[in-house]
mmCIF file of C-alpha atoms in Angstrom:
data_model
loop_
_atom_site.group_PDB
_atom_site.id
_atom_site.type_symbol
_atom_site.label_atom_id
_atom_site.label_comp_id
_atom_site.label_asym_id
_atom_site.label_seq_id
_atom_site.Cartn_x
_atom_site.Cartn_y
_atom_site.Cartn_z
ATOM 1 C CA UNK G 1 -9.991 -17.381 11.702
ATOM 2 C CA UNK G 2 -12.152 -14.296 11.323
ATOM 3 C CA UNK G 3 -15.864 -14.117 11.870
ATOM 4 C CA UNK G 4 -18.385 -12.784 9.395
ATOM 5 C CA UNK G 5 -18.866 -9.430 11.080
ATOM 6 C CA UNK G 6 -16.624 -6.530 11.955
ATOM 7 C CA UNK G 7 -14.369 -7.606 14.829
ATOM 8 C CA UNK G 8 -12.256 -4.817 16.347
ATOM 9 C CA UNK G 9 -9.152 -6.354 17.875
ATOM 10 C CA UNK G 10 -7.400 -3.251 19.236
ATOM 11 C CA UNK G 11 -8.259 -0.751 21.890
ATOM 12 C CA UNK G 12 -9.323 2.745 20.725
ATOM 13 C CA UNK G 13 -5.975 4.007 22.009
ATOM 14 C CA UNK G 14 -3.952 1.868 19.616
ATOM 15 C CA UNK G 15 -2.143 3.818 16.902
ATOM 16 C CA UNK G 16 -3.406 1.275 14.347
ATOM 17 C CA UNK G 17 -6.715 -0.539 14.718
ATOM 18 C CA UNK G 18 -7.599 -3.836 13.063
ATOM 19 C CA UNK G 19 -11.015 -5.095 12.061
ATOM 20 C CA UNK G 20 -11.863 -8.205 10.065
ATOM 21 C CA UNK G 21 -14.818 -8.260 7.697
ATOM 22 C CA UNK G 22 -15.002 -11.686 6.149
ATOM 23 C CA UNK G 23 -11.985 -12.081 3.873
ATOM 24 C CA UNK G 24 -10.893 -8.436 4.253
ATOM 25 C CA UNK G 25 -8.849 -6.841 7.037
ATOM 26 C CA UNK G 26 -9.426 -3.119 7.603
ATOM 27 C CA UNK G 27 -6.412 -1.362 9.136
ATOM 28 C CA UNK G 28 -6.956 2.199 10.364
ATOM 29 C CA UNK G 29 -4.138 4.589 11.231
ATOM 30 C CA UNK G 30 -5.385 6.000 14.512
ATOM 31 C CA UNK G 31 -3.689 9.273 15.454
ATOM 32 C CA UNK G 32 -6.371 11.635 14.116
ATOM 33 C CA UNK G 33 -5.268 14.627 16.208
ATOM 34 C CA UNK G 34 -1.917 14.488 14.391
ATOM 35 C CA UNK G 35 -3.419 13.669 10.963
ATOM 36 C CA UNK G 36 -2.123 10.134 11.511
ATOM 37 C CA UNK G 37 1.502 11.211 11.211
ATOM 38 C CA UNK G 38 3.903 8.334 11.748
ATOM 39 C CA UNK G 39 5.682 7.681 15.007
ATOM 40 C CA UNK G 40 7.939 4.703 15.463
ATOM 41 C CA UNK G 41 5.159 3.156 17.552
ATOM 42 C CA UNK G 42 2.673 3.525 14.710
ATOM 43 C CA UNK G 43 5.073 1.771 12.338
ATOM 44 C CA UNK G 44 5.423 -1.076 14.847
ATOM 45 C CA UNK G 45 1.647 -1.288 15.296
ATOM 46 C CA UNK G 46 1.121 -1.327 11.528
ATOM 47 C CA UNK G 47 3.615 -4.161 11.152
ATOM 48 C CA UNK G 48 1.774 -6.137 13.842
ATOM 49 C CA UNK G 49 -1.534 -5.561 12.070
ATOM 50 C CA UNK G 50 -0.071 -6.663 8.734
ATOM 51 C CA UNK G 51 1.414 -9.734 10.421
ATOM 52 C CA UNK G 52 -1.993 -10.522 11.911
ATOM 53 C CA UNK G 53 -3.661 -10.289 8.515
ATOM 54 C CA UNK G 54 -1.008 -12.399 6.851
ATOM 55 C CA UNK G 55 -1.208 -15.086 9.534
ATOM 56 C CA UNK G 56 -4.978 -15.438 9.150
ATOM 57 C CA UNK G 57 -5.688 -17.773 6.236
ATOM 58 C CA UNK G 58 -9.210 -16.354 5.931
ATOM 59 C CA UNK G 59 -7.887 -12.882 5.078
ATOM 60 C CA UNK G 60 -7.267 -12.425 1.357
ATOM 61 C CA UNK G 61 -7.163 -8.621 1.016
ATOM 62 C CA UNK G 62 -6.230 -5.635 3.184
ATOM 63 C CA UNK G 63 -7.547 -2.061 3.255
ATOM 64 C CA UNK G 64 -5.528 0.731 4.891
ATOM 65 C CA UNK G 65 -7.193 4.031 5.790
ATOM 66 C CA UNK G 66 -6.888 6.845 8.319
ATOM 67 C CA UNK G 67 -9.020 7.938 11.260
ATOM 68 C CA UNK G 68 -10.459 11.441 11.254
ATOM 69 C CA UNK G 69 -9.970 13.949 8.472
ATOM 70 C CA UNK G 70 -6.537 12.859 7.236
ATOM 71 C CA UNK G 71 -5.021 9.736 5.739
ATOM 72 C CA UNK G 72 -1.427 10.280 6.860
ATOM 73 C CA UNK G 73 0.657 13.450 7.180
ATOM 74 C CA UNK G 74 3.994 11.638 6.929
ATOM 75 C CA UNK G 75 6.548 11.618 9.722
ATOM 76 C CA UNK G 76 5.744 13.100 13.112
ATOM 77 C CA UNK G 77 8.545 15.659 13.383
ATOM 78 C CA UNK G 78 8.118 15.851 17.151
ATOM 79 C CA UNK G 79 10.023 12.564 17.312
ATOM 80 C CA UNK G 80 13.110 14.225 15.862
ATOM 81 C CA UNK G 81 15.583 15.850 18.258
ATOM 82 C CA UNK G 82 16.009 19.478 17.187
ATOM 83 C CA UNK G 83 17.063 20.701 20.635
ATOM 84 C CA UNK G 84 19.953 23.182 20.178
ATOM 85 C CA UNK G 85 23.250 21.880 21.432
ATOM 86 C CA UNK G 86 26.011 19.419 20.636
ATOM 87 C CA UNK G 87 25.523 16.896 17.838
ATOM 88 C CA UNK G 88 22.370 18.607 16.549
ATOM 89 C CA UNK G 89 23.033 17.452 12.974
ATOM 90 C CA UNK G 90 23.449 13.847 14.037
ATOM 91 C CA UNK G 91 20.407 13.920 16.327
ATOM 92 C CA UNK G 92 18.157 15.460 13.689
ATOM 93 C CA UNK G 93 19.315 13.116 10.913
ATOM 94 C CA UNK G 94 16.218 11.560 9.247
ATOM 95 C CA UNK G 95 18.249 8.688 7.801
ATOM 96 C CA UNK G 96 17.945 6.268 10.735
ATOM 97 C CA UNK G 97 14.150 6.500 11.032
ATOM 98 C CA UNK G 98 13.830 6.051 7.270
ATOM 99 C CA UNK G 99 16.043 2.970 7.419
ATOM 100 C CA UNK G 100 14.475 1.513 10.549
ATOM 101 C CA UNK G 101 10.804 2.435 10.097
ATOM 102 C CA UNK G 102 9.601 3.922 6.813
ATOM 103 C CA UNK G 103 11.515 1.671 4.418
ATOM 104 C CA UNK G 104 10.515 -1.521 6.257
ATOM 105 C CA UNK G 105 6.870 -0.403 6.083
ATOM 106 C CA UNK G 106 7.028 0.063 2.304
ATOM 107 C CA UNK G 107 8.810 -3.261 1.861
ATOM 108 C CA UNK G 108 6.328 -5.017 4.125
ATOM 109 C CA UNK G 109 3.330 -3.813 2.116
ATOM 110 C CA UNK G 110 4.967 -4.723 -1.182
ATOM 111 C CA UNK G 111 5.779 -8.208 0.102
ATOM 112 C CA UNK G 112 2.341 -8.953 1.559
ATOM 113 C CA UNK G 113 0.775 -12.211 0.339
ATOM 114 C CA UNK G 114 -2.501 -10.496 -0.599
ATOM 115 C CA UNK G 115 -3.639 -7.322 -2.404
ATOM 116 C CA UNK G 116 -3.560 -4.065 -0.429
ATOM 117 C CA UNK G 117 -5.937 -1.168 -1.117
ATOM 118 C CA UNK G 118 -5.469 2.363 0.242
ATOM 119 C CA UNK G 119 -8.623 4.283 1.163
ATOM 120 C CA UNK G 120 -7.212 7.812 1.132
ATOM 121 C CA UNK G 121 -9.799 9.659 3.199
ATOM 122 C CA UNK G 122 -7.925 12.970 3.437
ATOM 123 C CA UNK G 123 -4.514 14.541 3.079
ATOM 124 C CA UNK G 124 -1.667 12.167 2.211
ATOM 125 C CA UNK G 125 1.512 14.180 2.684
ATOM 126 C CA UNK G 126 5.168 13.240 2.557
ATOM 127 C CA UNK G 127 5.615 9.613 3.498
ATOM 128 C CA UNK G 128 1.832 9.441 3.865
ATOM 129 C CA UNK G 129 1.619 9.777 0.097
ATOM 130 C CA UNK G 130 4.320 7.128 -0.192
ATOM 131 C CA UNK G 131 2.225 4.799 1.966
ATOM 132 C CA UNK G 132 -0.758 5.192 -0.365
ATOM 133 C CA UNK G 133 1.413 4.581 -3.428
ATOM 134 C CA UNK G 134 2.953 1.458 -1.896
ATOM 135 C CA UNK G 135 -0.497 -0.142 -1.910
ATOM 136 C CA UNK G 136 -1.642 -2.024 -5.012
ATOM 137 C CA UNK G 137 -4.733 0.141 -5.525
ATOM 138 C CA UNK G 138 -5.531 3.608 -4.147
ATOM 139 C CA UNK G 139 -9.053 5.031 -3.926
ATOM 140 C CA UNK G 140 -9.378 8.581 -2.635
ATOM 141 C CA UNK G 141 -12.130 10.782 -1.241
ATOM 142 C CA UNK G 142 -12.965 13.844 -3.380
ATOM 143 C CA UNK G 143 -11.321 16.158 -0.850
ATOM 144 C CA UNK G 144 -8.124 14.141 -0.512
ATOM 145 C CA UNK G 145 -4.819 15.637 -1.598
ATOM 146 C CA UNK G 146 -1.405 14.165 -2.297
ATOM 147 C CA UNK G 147 1.490 16.384 -1.257
ATOM 148 C CA UNK G 148 5.198 15.780 -1.729
ATOM 149 C CA UNK G 149 5.998 18.050 1.190
ATOM 150 C CA UNK G 150 9.677 17.160 1.479
ATOM 151 C CA UNK G 151 11.150 20.120 -0.410
ATOM 152 C CA UNK G 152 9.449 22.533 1.983
ATOM 153 C CA UNK G 153 11.729 21.366 4.786
ATOM 154 C CA UNK G 154 14.852 20.778 2.707
ATOM 155 C CA UNK G 155 14.449 17.054 2.105
ATOM 156 C CA UNK G 156 13.775 14.699 -0.824
ATOM 157 C CA UNK G 157 10.915 12.219 -1.408
ATOM 158 C CA UNK G 158 11.343 9.024 0.579
ATOM 159 C CA UNK G 159 9.602 5.792 1.592
ATOM 160 C CA UNK G 160 9.324 4.935 -2.108
ATOM 161 C CA UNK G 161 7.800 8.118 -3.548
ATOM 162 C CA UNK G 162 10.840 8.880 -5.707
ATOM 163 C CA UNK G 163 10.297 5.486 -7.375
ATOM 164 C CA UNK G 164 6.498 5.285 -7.494
ATOM 165 C CA UNK G 165 5.818 8.791 -8.788
ATOM 166 C CA UNK G 166 7.886 8.729 -12.006
ATOM 167 C CA UNK G 167 6.470 5.307 -12.857
ATOM 168 C CA UNK G 168 2.873 6.507 -12.566
ATOM 169 C CA UNK G 169 3.114 10.161 -13.561
ATOM 170 C CA UNK G 170 6.118 10.423 -15.867
ATOM 171 C CA UNK G 171 9.242 12.380 -15.040
ATOM 172 C CA UNK G 172 7.946 15.879 -15.855
ATOM 173 C CA UNK G 173 4.971 15.744 -13.513
ATOM 174 C CA UNK G 174 6.780 13.797 -10.794
ATOM 175 C CA UNK G 175 9.715 16.194 -10.760
ATOM 176 C CA UNK G 176 7.557 19.314 -10.651
ATOM 177 C CA UNK G 177 5.393 17.942 -7.836
ATOM 178 C CA UNK G 178 8.441 16.892 -5.836
ATOM 179 C CA UNK G 179 10.216 20.214 -6.300
ATOM 180 C CA UNK G 180 7.269 22.526 -5.660
ATOM 181 C CA UNK G 181 5.548 20.534 -2.955
ATOM 182 C CA UNK G 182 2.234 21.583 -4.506
ATOM 183 C CA UNK G 183 -0.882 19.647 -3.508
ATOM 184 C CA UNK G 184 -2.343 17.298 -6.113
ATOM 185 C CA UNK G 185 -6.144 17.055 -5.672
ATOM 186 C CA UNK G 186 -7.740 13.622 -5.831
ATOM 187 C CA UNK G 187 -9.544 14.178 -9.138
ATOM 188 C CA UNK G 188 -6.344 15.317 -10.832
ATOM 189 C CA UNK G 189 -4.416 12.457 -9.246
ATOM 190 C CA UNK G 190 -6.867 10.084 -10.911
ATOM 191 C CA UNK G 191 -6.656 11.878 -14.260
ATOM 192 C CA UNK G 192 -2.875 11.723 -14.147
ATOM 193 C CA UNK G 193 -2.806 8.014 -13.255
ATOM 194 C CA UNK G 194 -1.467 8.306 -9.709
ATOM 195 C CA UNK G 195 -4.508 6.565 -8.191
ATOM 196 C CA UNK G 196 -7.262 4.247 -9.391
ATOM 197 C CA UNK G 197 -10.470 6.004 -8.395
ATOM 198 C CA UNK G 198 -12.183 8.846 -6.528
ATOM 199 C CA UNK G 199 -15.262 7.957 -4.462
ATOM 200 C CA UNK G 200 -17.459 9.928 -2.087
ATOM 201 C CA UNK G 201 -17.117 7.128 0.465
ATOM 202 C CA UNK G 202 -13.622 5.944 -0.257
ATOM 203 C CA UNK G 203 -13.579 3.390 2.564
ATOM 204 C CA UNK G 204 -16.725 1.657 1.307
ATOM 205 C CA UNK G 205 -15.363 1.741 -2.247
ATOM 206 C CA UNK G 206 -12.032 0.330 -1.073
ATOM 207 C CA UNK G 207 -13.770 -2.417 0.896
ATOM 208 C CA UNK G 208 -15.848 -3.292 -2.164
ATOM 209 C CA UNK G 209 -12.680 -3.506 -4.254
ATOM 210 C CA UNK G 210 -10.993 -5.583 -1.553
ATOM 211 C CA UNK G 211 -13.899 -8.044 -1.460
ATOM 212 C CA UNK G 212 -13.761 -8.333 -5.226
ATOM 213 C CA UNK G 213 -10.012 -9.049 -5.187
ATOM 214 C CA UNK G 214 -10.364 -11.380 -2.196
ATOM 215 C CA UNK G 215 -12.607 -13.632 -4.287
ATOM 216 C CA UNK G 216 -10.009 -13.851 -7.055
ATOM 217 C CA UNK G 217 -6.853 -16.012 -7.380
ATOM 218 C CA UNK G 218 -4.731 -14.366 -4.673
ATOM 219 C CA UNK G 219 -1.410 -15.901 -5.663
ATOM 220 C CA UNK G 220 -1.835 -14.736 -9.251
ATOM 221 C CA UNK G 221 -2.703 -11.197 -8.138
ATOM 222 C CA UNK G 222 0.407 -10.913 -5.974
ATOM 223 C CA UNK G 223 2.557 -12.484 -8.692
ATOM 224 C CA UNK G 224 1.163 -9.835 -11.064
ATOM 225 C CA UNK G 225 2.295 -7.121 -8.618
ATOM 226 C CA UNK G 226 5.816 -8.508 -8.612
ATOM 227 C CA UNK G 227 5.913 -9.096 -12.359
ATOM 228 C CA UNK G 228 4.857 -5.556 -13.265
ATOM 229 C CA UNK G 229 6.978 -3.881 -10.601
ATOM 230 C CA UNK G 230 10.169 -5.823 -11.302
ATOM 231 C CA UNK G 231 9.637 -5.610 -15.055
ATOM 232 C CA UNK G 232 10.632 -1.947 -14.910
ATOM 233 C CA UNK G 233 14.222 -3.091 -14.456
ATOM 234 C CA UNK G 234 14.287 -5.851 -17.063
ATOM 235 C CA UNK G 235 14.802 -5.854 -20.786
ATOM 236 C CA UNK G 236 11.980 -7.136 -22.979
ATOM 237 C CA UNK G 237 13.661 -10.508 -23.403
ATOM 238 C CA UNK G 238 14.263 -10.811 -19.647
ATOM 239 C CA UNK G 239 10.620 -9.969 -19.013
ATOM 240 C CA UNK G 240 9.498 -12.625 -21.472
ATOM 241 C CA UNK G 241 11.498 -15.189 -19.501
ATOM 242 C CA UNK G 242 10.076 -13.916 -16.207
ATOM 243 C CA UNK G 243 6.538 -14.172 -17.580
ATOM 244 C CA UNK G 244 7.231 -17.750 -18.663
ATOM 245 C CA UNK G 245 8.635 -18.773 -15.298
ATOM 246 C CA UNK G 246 5.907 -17.135 -13.217
ATOM 247 C CA UNK G 247 3.215 -18.452 -15.534
ATOM 248 C CA UNK G 248 4.607 -21.949 -15.097
ATOM 249 C CA UNK G 249 4.522 -21.518 -11.300
ATOM 250 C CA UNK G 250 0.939 -20.262 -11.441
ATOM 251 C CA UNK G 251 0.072 -23.245 -13.624
ATOM 252 C CA UNK G 252 0.748 -25.467 -10.616
ATOM 253 C CA UNK G 253 -1.802 -23.717 -8.406
ATOM 254 C CA UNK G 254 -5.279 -24.860 -7.471
ATOM 255 C CA UNK G 255 -6.792 -21.618 -8.731
ATOM 256 C CA UNK G 256 -5.384 -22.034 -12.246
ATOM 257 C CA UNK G 257 -6.862 -25.498 -12.593
ATOM 258 C CA UNK G 258 -10.144 -24.350 -11.035
ATOM 259 C CA UNK G 259 -10.329 -21.298 -13.329
ATOM 260 C CA UNK G 260 -9.820 -23.350 -16.469
ATOM 261 C CA UNK G 261 -12.248 -26.066 -15.406
ATOM 262 C CA UNK G 262 -14.882 -23.453 -14.502
ATOM 263 C CA UNK G 263 -14.414 -21.819 -17.894
ATOM 264 C CA UNK G 264 -14.807 -25.144 -19.668
ATOM 265 C CA UNK G 265 -17.844 -26.060 -17.591
ATOM 266 C CA UNK G 266 -19.401 -22.602 -17.967
ATOM 267 C CA UNK G 267 -19.705 -22.022 -14.218
ATOM 268 C CA UNK G 268 -18.434 -19.489 -11.697
ATOM 269 C CA UNK G 269 -14.981 -20.451 -10.432
ATOM 270 C CA UNK G 270 -14.445 -21.132 -6.733
ATOM 271 C CA UNK G 271 -11.019 -19.700 -6.039
ATOM 272 C CA UNK G 272 -9.286 -20.435 -2.743
ATOM 273 C CA UNK G 273 -6.256 -18.172 -3.098
ATOM 274 C CA UNK G 274 -3.938 -21.175 -3.445
#
Protein backbone atom coordinates (compact mmCIF):
# COMPACT_ATOMS: atom_id res chain seq x y z
CA UNK A 1 0.00 0.00 0.00
CA UNK A 2 1.08 3.59 -0.49
CA UNK A 3 0.96 6.31 2.09
CA UNK A 4 -0.70 9.68 1.67
CA UNK A 5 2.48 11.62 1.05
CA UNK A 6 5.24 11.49 -1.52
CA UNK A 7 7.32 8.37 -0.85
CA UNK A 8 10.51 8.09 -2.92
CA UNK A 9 11.41 4.43 -3.27
CA UNK A 10 14.58 4.65 -5.37
CA UNK A 11 17.99 6.10 -4.76
CA UNK A 12 18.87 9.34 -6.61
CA UNK A 13 21.21 7.27 -8.77
CA UNK A 14 18.43 5.11 -10.19
CA UNK A 15 17.70 5.70 -13.87
CA UNK A 16 13.97 5.78 -13.03
CA UNK A 17 12.64 7.03 -9.70
CA UNK A 18 9.27 6.13 -8.22
CA UNK A 19 7.14 8.17 -5.86
CA UNK A 20 3.61 7.44 -4.68
CA UNK A 21 1.16 10.25 -4.01
CA UNK A 22 -2.07 8.72 -2.85
CA UNK A 23 -3.58 6.85 -5.79
CA UNK A 24 -1.00 8.16 -8.29
CA UNK A 25 2.51 6.86 -8.99
CA UNK A 26 4.99 9.41 -10.35
CA UNK A 27 7.76 7.83 -12.43
CA UNK A 28 10.68 10.07 -13.37
CA UNK A 29 13.25 9.20 -16.03
CA UNK A 30 16.46 10.09 -14.25
CA UNK A 31 19.39 10.58 -16.62
CA UNK A 32 19.20 14.38 -16.90
CA UNK A 33 22.78 14.82 -18.13
CA UNK A 34 21.84 12.74 -21.18
CA UNK A 35 18.36 14.29 -21.60
CA UNK A 36 17.01 11.01 -20.21
CA UNK A 37 18.03 9.06 -23.30
CA UNK A 38 17.23 5.37 -22.99
CA UNK A 39 19.78 2.76 -22.04
CA UNK A 40 18.84 -0.86 -21.62
CA UNK A 41 19.14 -0.31 -17.87
CA UNK A 42 16.63 2.54 -17.98
CA UNK A 43 14.15 0.33 -19.84
CA UNK A 44 14.59 -2.35 -17.17
CA UNK A 45 14.16 0.20 -14.38
CA UNK A 46 11.03 1.60 -16.03
CA UNK A 47 9.55 -1.89 -16.29
CA UNK A 48 10.24 -2.46 -12.59
CA UNK A 49 8.57 0.84 -11.72
CA UNK A 50 5.53 -0.02 -13.84
CA UNK A 51 5.38 -3.46 -12.22
CA UNK A 52 5.52 -1.81 -8.79
CA UNK A 53 2.64 0.50 -9.66
CA UNK A 54 0.57 -2.31 -11.11
CA UNK A 55 1.14 -4.54 -8.08
CA UNK A 56 -0.04 -1.84 -5.66
CA UNK A 57 -3.83 -1.95 -5.48
CA UNK A 58 -3.89 1.62 -4.15
CA UNK A 59 -2.35 2.99 -7.35
CA UNK A 60 -4.96 3.82 -9.99
CA UNK A 61 -3.03 6.16 -12.32
CA UNK A 62 0.58 6.70 -13.39
CA UNK A 63 2.45 9.84 -14.46
CA UNK A 64 5.72 9.60 -16.41
CA UNK A 65 8.03 12.61 -16.66
CA UNK A 66 11.72 13.42 -17.05
CA UNK A 67 14.32 14.87 -14.70
CA UNK A 68 16.07 18.08 -15.69
CA UNK A 69 15.37 20.01 -18.86
CA UNK A 70 14.36 17.12 -21.14
CA UNK A 71 11.64 14.50 -21.21
CA UNK A 72 13.49 11.85 -23.22
CA UNK A 73 15.93 12.15 -26.13
CA UNK A 74 15.29 8.63 -27.43
CA UNK A 75 17.96 5.96 -27.57
CA UNK A 76 21.38 6.54 -26.05
CA UNK A 77 23.56 5.95 -29.11
CA UNK A 78 26.61 5.36 -26.93
CA UNK A 79 25.20 1.89 -26.27
CA UNK A 80 25.54 1.00 -29.95
CA UNK A 81 28.82 -0.49 -31.15
CA UNK A 82 30.12 1.70 -33.98
CA UNK A 83 33.77 0.72 -33.49
CA UNK A 84 35.33 0.22 -36.95
CA UNK A 85 36.18 -3.37 -37.69
CA UNK A 86 34.62 -6.71 -38.56
CA UNK A 87 30.85 -7.13 -38.36
CA UNK A 88 30.24 -3.39 -37.95
CA UNK A 89 26.83 -3.61 -39.65
CA UNK A 90 25.69 -6.41 -37.38
CA UNK A 91 27.03 -4.73 -34.24
CA UNK A 92 25.40 -1.40 -35.04
CA UNK A 93 22.04 -2.94 -35.99
CA UNK A 94 19.27 -1.13 -34.03
CA UNK A 95 16.83 -4.00 -34.54
CA UNK A 96 17.73 -6.05 -31.46
CA UNK A 97 17.43 -3.17 -28.98
CA UNK A 98 14.11 -2.18 -30.54
CA UNK A 99 12.85 -5.75 -30.20
CA UNK A 100 14.24 -6.33 -26.72
CA UNK A 101 13.76 -2.91 -25.10
CA UNK A 102 11.77 -0.22 -26.89
CA UNK A 103 8.90 -2.36 -28.17
CA UNK A 104 8.37 -4.07 -24.80
CA UNK A 105 8.22 -0.63 -23.15
CA UNK A 106 5.49 0.57 -25.53
CA UNK A 107 3.55 -2.67 -25.10
CA UNK A 108 3.92 -2.51 -21.33
CA UNK A 109 2.47 1.00 -21.13
CA UNK A 110 -0.40 0.13 -23.45
CA UNK A 111 -1.23 -2.96 -21.38
CA UNK A 112 -1.10 -1.25 -17.98
CA UNK A 113 -4.22 -1.75 -15.84
CA UNK A 114 -4.57 1.99 -15.16
CA UNK A 115 -4.40 5.27 -17.13
CA UNK A 116 -0.94 6.66 -17.90
CA UNK A 117 -0.25 10.38 -18.32
CA UNK A 118 2.94 11.82 -19.83
CA UNK A 119 4.22 15.09 -18.35
CA UNK A 120 6.47 16.21 -21.21
CA UNK A 121 8.72 18.69 -19.44
CA UNK A 122 11.14 19.26 -22.33
CA UNK A 123 12.36 17.78 -25.58
CA UNK A 124 10.81 14.45 -26.58
CA UNK A 125 12.91 13.19 -29.48
CA UNK A 126 12.91 9.93 -31.39
CA UNK A 127 11.67 7.13 -29.20
CA UNK A 128 11.19 9.73 -26.47
CA UNK A 129 8.33 11.12 -28.53
CA UNK A 130 7.06 7.58 -28.98
CA UNK A 131 7.08 7.12 -25.20
CA UNK A 132 4.91 10.22 -24.74
CA UNK A 133 2.50 9.06 -27.44
CA UNK A 134 2.21 5.59 -25.91
CA UNK A 135 0.67 7.18 -22.82
CA UNK A 136 -3.10 7.73 -22.71
CA UNK A 137 -2.81 11.49 -22.17
CA UNK A 138 0.13 13.83 -22.81
CA UNK A 139 0.50 17.25 -21.20
CA UNK A 140 3.51 19.31 -22.24
CA UNK A 141 5.40 22.32 -20.92
CA UNK A 142 5.29 25.40 -23.20
CA UNK A 143 8.93 24.90 -24.17
CA UNK A 144 8.62 21.20 -24.95
CA UNK A 145 9.19 19.95 -28.48
CA UNK A 146 8.39 16.71 -30.25
CA UNK A 147 11.01 15.63 -32.78
CA UNK A 148 10.94 12.63 -35.09
CA UNK A 149 14.72 12.63 -35.29
CA UNK A 150 15.10 9.27 -37.02
CA UNK A 151 15.54 10.50 -40.60
CA UNK A 152 18.54 12.58 -39.54
CA UNK A 153 20.52 9.41 -38.88
CA UNK A 154 19.07 7.30 -41.68
CA UNK A 155 16.38 5.49 -39.71
CA UNK A 156 12.57 5.35 -39.55
CA UNK A 157 10.18 6.12 -36.66
CA UNK A 158 10.01 3.31 -34.13
CA UNK A 159 8.66 2.35 -30.70
CA UNK A 160 5.16 3.04 -32.03
CA UNK A 161 5.56 6.51 -33.56
CA UNK A 162 4.81 5.30 -37.09
CA UNK A 163 1.44 4.09 -35.77
CA UNK A 164 0.55 6.82 -33.28
CA UNK A 165 1.40 9.82 -35.44
CA UNK A 166 -0.84 9.12 -38.46
CA UNK A 167 -3.73 8.32 -36.13
CA UNK A 168 -3.45 11.65 -34.32
CA UNK A 169 -2.11 13.97 -37.00
CA UNK A 170 -3.27 12.53 -40.31
CA UNK A 171 -0.94 11.17 -42.95
CA UNK A 172 0.19 14.50 -44.46
CA UNK A 173 1.45 15.99 -41.22
CA UNK A 174 2.84 12.71 -39.87
CA UNK A 175 4.76 11.99 -43.06
CA UNK A 176 6.25 15.47 -43.31
CA UNK A 177 7.33 15.47 -39.66
CA UNK A 178 8.87 12.02 -39.99
CA UNK A 179 10.72 12.85 -43.19
CA UNK A 180 12.03 16.28 -42.21
CA UNK A 181 12.75 15.61 -38.57
CA UNK A 182 11.52 19.13 -37.83
CA UNK A 183 10.66 20.00 -34.23
CA UNK A 184 6.97 20.36 -33.40
CA UNK A 185 6.51 22.91 -30.58
CA UNK A 186 4.13 22.05 -27.76
CA UNK A 187 1.48 24.63 -28.67
CA UNK A 188 1.35 23.41 -32.26
CA UNK A 189 1.32 19.79 -31.09
CA UNK A 190 -1.81 20.62 -29.10
CA UNK A 191 -3.42 22.47 -32.01
CA UNK A 192 -2.75 19.53 -34.30
CA UNK A 193 -4.15 16.98 -31.84
CA UNK A 194 -0.91 15.19 -30.97
CA UNK A 195 -1.23 15.97 -27.25
CA UNK A 196 -4.00 16.93 -24.85
CA UNK A 197 -2.77 20.12 -23.21
CA UNK A 198 0.05 22.62 -22.66
CA UNK A 199 0.65 23.80 -19.08
CA UNK A 200 3.28 25.99 -17.47
CA UNK A 201 3.78 23.33 -14.80
CA UNK A 202 3.15 20.21 -16.79
CA UNK A 203 3.95 17.85 -13.92
CA UNK A 204 1.39 19.47 -11.61
CA UNK A 205 -1.16 19.48 -14.44
CA UNK A 206 -0.44 15.82 -15.19
CA UNK A 207 -0.75 14.89 -11.51
CA UNK A 208 -4.06 16.74 -11.33
CA UNK A 209 -5.30 14.82 -14.37
CA UNK A 210 -4.03 11.56 -12.88
CA UNK A 211 -5.88 12.19 -9.61
CA UNK A 212 -9.03 12.94 -11.56
CA UNK A 213 -8.75 9.71 -13.56
CA UNK A 214 -7.75 7.73 -10.46
CA UNK A 215 -11.11 8.59 -8.90
CA UNK A 216 -12.99 7.28 -11.94
CA UNK A 217 -13.93 3.70 -12.97
CA UNK A 218 -10.44 2.39 -13.79
CA UNK A 219 -11.52 -0.74 -15.62
CA UNK A 220 -13.80 1.26 -17.90
CA UNK A 221 -11.04 3.77 -18.68
CA UNK A 222 -8.59 1.04 -19.68
CA UNK A 223 -11.29 -0.78 -21.66
CA UNK A 224 -11.91 2.52 -23.48
CA UNK A 225 -8.20 2.67 -24.39
CA UNK A 226 -8.37 -0.79 -25.90
CA UNK A 227 -11.68 -0.20 -27.64
CA UNK A 228 -10.57 2.99 -29.38
CA UNK A 229 -7.10 1.71 -30.24
CA UNK A 230 -8.21 -1.66 -31.61
CA UNK A 231 -11.18 -0.11 -33.39
CA UNK A 232 -8.79 1.35 -35.95
CA UNK A 233 -8.45 -2.14 -37.40
CA UNK A 234 -12.10 -3.16 -37.33
CA UNK A 235 -14.99 -2.53 -39.65
CA UNK A 236 -17.98 -0.62 -38.30
CA UNK A 237 -19.96 -3.82 -37.77
CA UNK A 238 -17.02 -5.47 -35.98
CA UNK A 239 -16.67 -2.42 -33.75
CA UNK A 240 -20.36 -2.54 -32.89
CA UNK A 241 -19.90 -6.13 -31.73
CA UNK A 242 -16.79 -5.19 -29.75
CA UNK A 243 -18.66 -2.35 -28.06
CA UNK A 244 -21.45 -4.75 -27.13
CA UNK A 245 -19.10 -7.34 -25.68
CA UNK A 246 -16.98 -4.88 -23.70
CA UNK A 247 -20.06 -3.05 -22.48
CA UNK A 248 -21.47 -6.34 -21.24
CA UNK A 249 -18.20 -7.05 -19.39
CA UNK A 250 -18.23 -3.58 -17.84
CA UNK A 251 -21.84 -4.16 -16.82
CA UNK A 252 -20.58 -6.84 -14.43
CA UNK A 253 -18.27 -4.48 -12.56
CA UNK A 254 -18.79 -2.85 -9.20
CA UNK A 255 -18.21 0.60 -10.66
CA UNK A 256 -21.01 0.26 -13.22
CA UNK A 257 -23.54 -0.67 -10.56
CA UNK A 258 -22.21 2.05 -8.24
CA UNK A 259 -22.33 4.68 -11.01
CA UNK A 260 -25.93 3.90 -11.90
CA UNK A 261 -27.07 3.76 -8.28
CA UNK A 262 -25.31 7.07 -7.53
CA UNK A 263 -27.01 8.64 -10.53
CA UNK A 264 -30.40 7.38 -9.41
CA UNK A 265 -29.81 8.52 -5.84
CA UNK A 266 -28.40 11.89 -6.93
CA UNK A 267 -25.12 11.45 -5.05
CA UNK A 268 -21.43 11.36 -5.90
CA UNK A 269 -20.36 7.86 -6.93
CA UNK A 270 -17.69 6.04 -4.93
CA UNK A 271 -15.71 4.18 -7.55
CA UNK A 272 -13.18 1.55 -6.50
CA UNK A 273 -11.63 0.77 -9.88
CA UNK A 274 -13.22 -2.69 -9.92
